[in-house]
C-alpha positions as semicolon CSV with decimal commas, in nm:
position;residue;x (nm);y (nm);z (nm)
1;X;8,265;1,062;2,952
2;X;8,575;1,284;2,977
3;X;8,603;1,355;2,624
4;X;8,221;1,483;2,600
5;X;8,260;1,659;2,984
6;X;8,595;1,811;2,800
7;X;8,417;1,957;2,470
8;X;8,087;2,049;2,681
9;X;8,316;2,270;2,880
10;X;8,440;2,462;2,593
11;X;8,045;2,532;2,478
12;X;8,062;2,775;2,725
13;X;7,709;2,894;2,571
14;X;7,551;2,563;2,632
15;X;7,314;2,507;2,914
16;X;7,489;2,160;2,943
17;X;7,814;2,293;2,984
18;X;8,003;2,354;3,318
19;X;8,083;2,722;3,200
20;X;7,732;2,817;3,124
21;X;7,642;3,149;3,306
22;X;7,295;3,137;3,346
23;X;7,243;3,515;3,389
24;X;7,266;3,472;2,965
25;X;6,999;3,258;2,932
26;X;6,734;3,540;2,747
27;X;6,433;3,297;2,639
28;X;6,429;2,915;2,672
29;X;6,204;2,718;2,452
30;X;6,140;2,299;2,495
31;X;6,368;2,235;2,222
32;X;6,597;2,579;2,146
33;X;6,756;2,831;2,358
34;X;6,849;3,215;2,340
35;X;7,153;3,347;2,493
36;X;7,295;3,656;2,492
37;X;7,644;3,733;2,335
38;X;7,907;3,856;2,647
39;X;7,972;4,203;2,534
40;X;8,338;4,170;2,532
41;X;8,288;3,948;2,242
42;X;8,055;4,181;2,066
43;X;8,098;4,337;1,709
44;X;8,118;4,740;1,841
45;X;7,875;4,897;1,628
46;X;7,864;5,282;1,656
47;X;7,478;5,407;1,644
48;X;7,306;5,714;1,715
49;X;7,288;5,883;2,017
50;X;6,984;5,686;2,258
51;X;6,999;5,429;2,022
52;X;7,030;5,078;2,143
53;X;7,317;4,876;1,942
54;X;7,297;4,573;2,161
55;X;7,101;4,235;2,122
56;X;7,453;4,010;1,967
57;X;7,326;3,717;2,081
58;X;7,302;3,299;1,976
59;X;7,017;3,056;1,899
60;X;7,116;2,708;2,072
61;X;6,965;2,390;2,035
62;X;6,907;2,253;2,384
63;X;7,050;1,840;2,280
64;X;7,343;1,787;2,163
65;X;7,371;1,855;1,782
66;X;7,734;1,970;1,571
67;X;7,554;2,158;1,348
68;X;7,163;2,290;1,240
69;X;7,214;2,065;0,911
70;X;7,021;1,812;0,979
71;X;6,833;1,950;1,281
72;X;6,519;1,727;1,405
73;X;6,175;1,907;1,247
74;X;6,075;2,037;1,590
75;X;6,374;2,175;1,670
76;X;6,414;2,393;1,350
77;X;6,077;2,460;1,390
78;X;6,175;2,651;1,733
79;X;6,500;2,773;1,572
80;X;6,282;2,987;1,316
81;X;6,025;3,103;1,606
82;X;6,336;3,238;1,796
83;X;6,430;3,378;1,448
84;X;6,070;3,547;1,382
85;X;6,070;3,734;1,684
86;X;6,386;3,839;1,708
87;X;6,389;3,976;1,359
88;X;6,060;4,180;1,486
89;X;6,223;4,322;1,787
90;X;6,471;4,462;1,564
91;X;6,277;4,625;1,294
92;X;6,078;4,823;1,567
93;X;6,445;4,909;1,673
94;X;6,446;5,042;1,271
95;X;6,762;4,697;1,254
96;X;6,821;4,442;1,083
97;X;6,999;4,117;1,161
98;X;7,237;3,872;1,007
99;X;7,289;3,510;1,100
100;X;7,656;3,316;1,125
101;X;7,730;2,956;1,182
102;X;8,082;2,797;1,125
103;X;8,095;2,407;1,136
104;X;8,485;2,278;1,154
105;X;8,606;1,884;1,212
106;X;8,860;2,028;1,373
107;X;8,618;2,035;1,647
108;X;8,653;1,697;1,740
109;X;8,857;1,471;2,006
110;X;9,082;1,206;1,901
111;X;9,423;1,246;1,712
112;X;9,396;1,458;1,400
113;X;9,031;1,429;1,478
114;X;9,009;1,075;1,366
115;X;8,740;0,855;1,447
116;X;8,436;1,083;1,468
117;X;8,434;1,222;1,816
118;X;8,232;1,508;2,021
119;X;8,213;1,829;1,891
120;X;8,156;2,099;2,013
121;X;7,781;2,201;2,082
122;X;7,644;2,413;1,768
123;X;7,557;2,808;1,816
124;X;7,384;3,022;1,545
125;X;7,522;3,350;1,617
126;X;7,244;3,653;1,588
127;X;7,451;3,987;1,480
128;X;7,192;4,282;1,446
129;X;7,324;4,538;1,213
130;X;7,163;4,842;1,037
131;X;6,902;4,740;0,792
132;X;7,131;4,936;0,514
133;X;7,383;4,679;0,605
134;X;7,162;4,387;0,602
135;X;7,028;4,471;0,273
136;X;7,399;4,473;0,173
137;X;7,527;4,179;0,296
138;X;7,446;3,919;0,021
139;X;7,654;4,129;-0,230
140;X;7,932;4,185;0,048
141;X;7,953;3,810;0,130
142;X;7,966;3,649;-0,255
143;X;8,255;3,942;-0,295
144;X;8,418;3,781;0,039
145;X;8,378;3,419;-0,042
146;X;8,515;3,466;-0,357
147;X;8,823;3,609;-0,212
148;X;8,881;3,359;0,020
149;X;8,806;3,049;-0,158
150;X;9,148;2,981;-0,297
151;X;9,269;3,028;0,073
152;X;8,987;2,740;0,205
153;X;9,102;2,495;-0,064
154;X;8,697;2,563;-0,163
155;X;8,611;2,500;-0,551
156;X;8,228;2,467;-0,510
157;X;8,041;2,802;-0,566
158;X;7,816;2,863;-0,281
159;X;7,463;2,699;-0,219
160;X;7,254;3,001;-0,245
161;X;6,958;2,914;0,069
162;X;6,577;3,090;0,034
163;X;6,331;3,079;0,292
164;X;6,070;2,829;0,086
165;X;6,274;2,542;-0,078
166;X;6,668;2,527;0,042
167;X;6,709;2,622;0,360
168;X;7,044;2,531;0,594
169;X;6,909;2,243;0,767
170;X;6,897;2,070;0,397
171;X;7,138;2,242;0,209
172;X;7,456;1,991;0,249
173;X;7,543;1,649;0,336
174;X;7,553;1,628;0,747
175;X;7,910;1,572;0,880
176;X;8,032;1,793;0,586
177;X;8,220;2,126;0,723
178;X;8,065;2,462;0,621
179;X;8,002;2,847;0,658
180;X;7,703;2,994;0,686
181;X;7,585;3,375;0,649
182;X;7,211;3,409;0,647
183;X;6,973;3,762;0,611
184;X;6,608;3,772;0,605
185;X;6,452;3,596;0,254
186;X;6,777;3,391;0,228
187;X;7,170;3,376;0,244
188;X;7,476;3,154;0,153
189;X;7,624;2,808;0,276
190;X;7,961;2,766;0,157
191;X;8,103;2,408;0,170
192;X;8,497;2,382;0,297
193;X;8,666;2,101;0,142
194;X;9,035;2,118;0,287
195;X;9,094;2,146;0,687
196;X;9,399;2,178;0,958
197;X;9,349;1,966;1,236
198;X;9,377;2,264;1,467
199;X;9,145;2,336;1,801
200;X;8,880;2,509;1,696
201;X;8,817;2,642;2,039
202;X;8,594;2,944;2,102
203;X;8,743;2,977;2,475
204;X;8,830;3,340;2,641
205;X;9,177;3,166;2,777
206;X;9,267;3,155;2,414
207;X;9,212;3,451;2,269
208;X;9,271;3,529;1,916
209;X;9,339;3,128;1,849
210;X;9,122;2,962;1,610
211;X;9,044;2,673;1,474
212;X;9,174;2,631;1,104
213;X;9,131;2,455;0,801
214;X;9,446;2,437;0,569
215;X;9,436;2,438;0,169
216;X;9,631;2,113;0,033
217;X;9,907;2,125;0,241
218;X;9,926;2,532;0,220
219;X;9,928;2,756;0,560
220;X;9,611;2,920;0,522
221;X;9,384;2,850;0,798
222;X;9,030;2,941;0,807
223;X;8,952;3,227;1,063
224;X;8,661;3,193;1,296
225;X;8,610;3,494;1,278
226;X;8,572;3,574;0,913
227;X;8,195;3,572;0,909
228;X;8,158;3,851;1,194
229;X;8,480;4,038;1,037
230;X;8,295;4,057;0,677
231;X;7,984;4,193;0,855
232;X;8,236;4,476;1,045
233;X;8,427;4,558;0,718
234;X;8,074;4,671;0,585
235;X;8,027;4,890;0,921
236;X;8,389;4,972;0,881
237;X;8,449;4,837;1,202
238;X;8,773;4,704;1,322
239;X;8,843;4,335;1,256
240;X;8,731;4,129;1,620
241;X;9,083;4,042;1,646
242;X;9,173;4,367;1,731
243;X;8,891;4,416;1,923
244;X;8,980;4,221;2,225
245;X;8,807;4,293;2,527
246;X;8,798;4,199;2,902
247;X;8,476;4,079;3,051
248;X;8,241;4,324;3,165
249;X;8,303;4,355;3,581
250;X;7,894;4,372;3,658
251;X;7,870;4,030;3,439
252;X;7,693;4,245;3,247
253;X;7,383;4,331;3,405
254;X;7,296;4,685;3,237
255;X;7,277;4,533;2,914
256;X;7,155;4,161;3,029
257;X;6,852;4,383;3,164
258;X;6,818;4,604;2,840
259;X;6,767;4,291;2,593
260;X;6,521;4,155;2,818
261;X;6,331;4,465;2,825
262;X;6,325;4,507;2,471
263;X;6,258;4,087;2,395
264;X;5,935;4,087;2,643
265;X;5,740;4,234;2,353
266;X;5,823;3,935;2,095
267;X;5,908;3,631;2,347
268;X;5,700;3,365;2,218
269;X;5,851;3,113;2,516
270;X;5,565;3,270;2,697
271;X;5,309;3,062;2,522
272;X;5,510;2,752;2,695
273;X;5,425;2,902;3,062
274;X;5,027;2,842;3,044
């Protein structure tokens, strides 16, 4: 019990977790929830004038689950309503949106991670981006991945995903540790074969930490944040490291309210309420 009260903790976007802000909580469905992103870990994205370049938010399964490989039927099910709707609140916003998940065993309790463990709870994280971008990003990521690959101790191209036949929940082996960059008609899961044993913990009190994955022996370590970072290099944003913000002192209302505002339109969860 205190190893899975420990790593619920650090799921600070979890409803099961003791660091869960409900003031986040955007939509909840019976199976999936949407929360909204704090905005001090937001990609800044630089947008028109009376534009709206909010919405960074996550899709969250409501049980327990490492990863969406392997997700029950009904949950995924709920994972791509969340995804529908959200990717039609964006268009009318003239956006588009891309979709990260990064699944480490470095996640996990126990020395050197041995054993199996608890994990930490799995997030898909919802980046909206101009559609320019988004139509961009498949190109942008292959170019990335292929950079980094030597660095991973990866060797396997990566499993290209469409929306009919391979999509992330089959795409690899469950337990196996991946990336994951997704964009409307498809996207990429790339499979990570070598791994530190580092924390991969996604905790405020450790800023700029992150959990790693090692090539044979070598001293690269994965970054958590290389998904989000690709996506900013195409914006020519600043990489998030550099980007480190304090929490917002109003918990974020303003923008809390705005997201709401502009999700009412497309919130299927209201279907649930009758």
């Amino acid at each position: 019990h205190d190893a899975i009260s420990k790593w619920s903790s650090r799921s600070w976007w979890w409803m099961e977790s003791s660091k869960f802000d409900k003031r986040y909580l955007i939509a909840l469905g019976e199976k999936v929830s949407l929360v909204m992103t704090p905005t001090h870990k937001w990609l800044e994205q630089h947008g028109k004038k009376g534009s709206w370049t909010g919405g960074q938010c996550y899709i969250v399964p409501l049980s327990y689950s490492e990863s969406f490989v392997g997700l029950d039927e009904e949950v995924w099910y709920e994972v791509q309503r969340f995804q529908r709707s959200l990717r039609q609140m964006f268009q009318k916003e003239g956006r588009g949106m891309i979709y990260l998940e990064t699944v480490t065993r470095t996640s996990r309790n126990g020395a050197g991670g041995a054993g199996g463990g608890t994990a930490l709870q799995a997030k898909m994280e919802v980046i909206p981006v101009p559609r320019s971008v988004e139509r961009d990003a498949p190109l942008y990521f292959k170019s990335a991945l292929a950079e980094v690959a030597q660095e991973w101790g990866t060797y396997s191209k990566p499993i290209i995903l469409n929306e009919t036949t391979k999509s992330l929940r089959n795409a690899v082996p469950k337990g196996f540790p991946y990336f994951y960059c997704g964009w409307e008609g498809g996207g990429f899961v790339q499979l990570i074969e070598n791994e530190d044993d580092g924390d991969d913990n996604d905790d405020d009190n450790k800023a700029g930490g992150s959990g790693g994955m090692r090539q044979g022996g070598g001293s690269k370590r994965f970054q958590r944040d290389f998904g989000i970072d690709t996506i900013g290099g195409m914006m020519e944003c600043d990489p998030m490291r550099f980007q480190r913000k304090n929490p917002a002192r109003d918990g974020d209302r303003g923008e809390i309210l705005k997201f709401c505002e502009k999700w009412k339109e497309f919130d299927w969860t209201l279907e649930l309420d009758g």
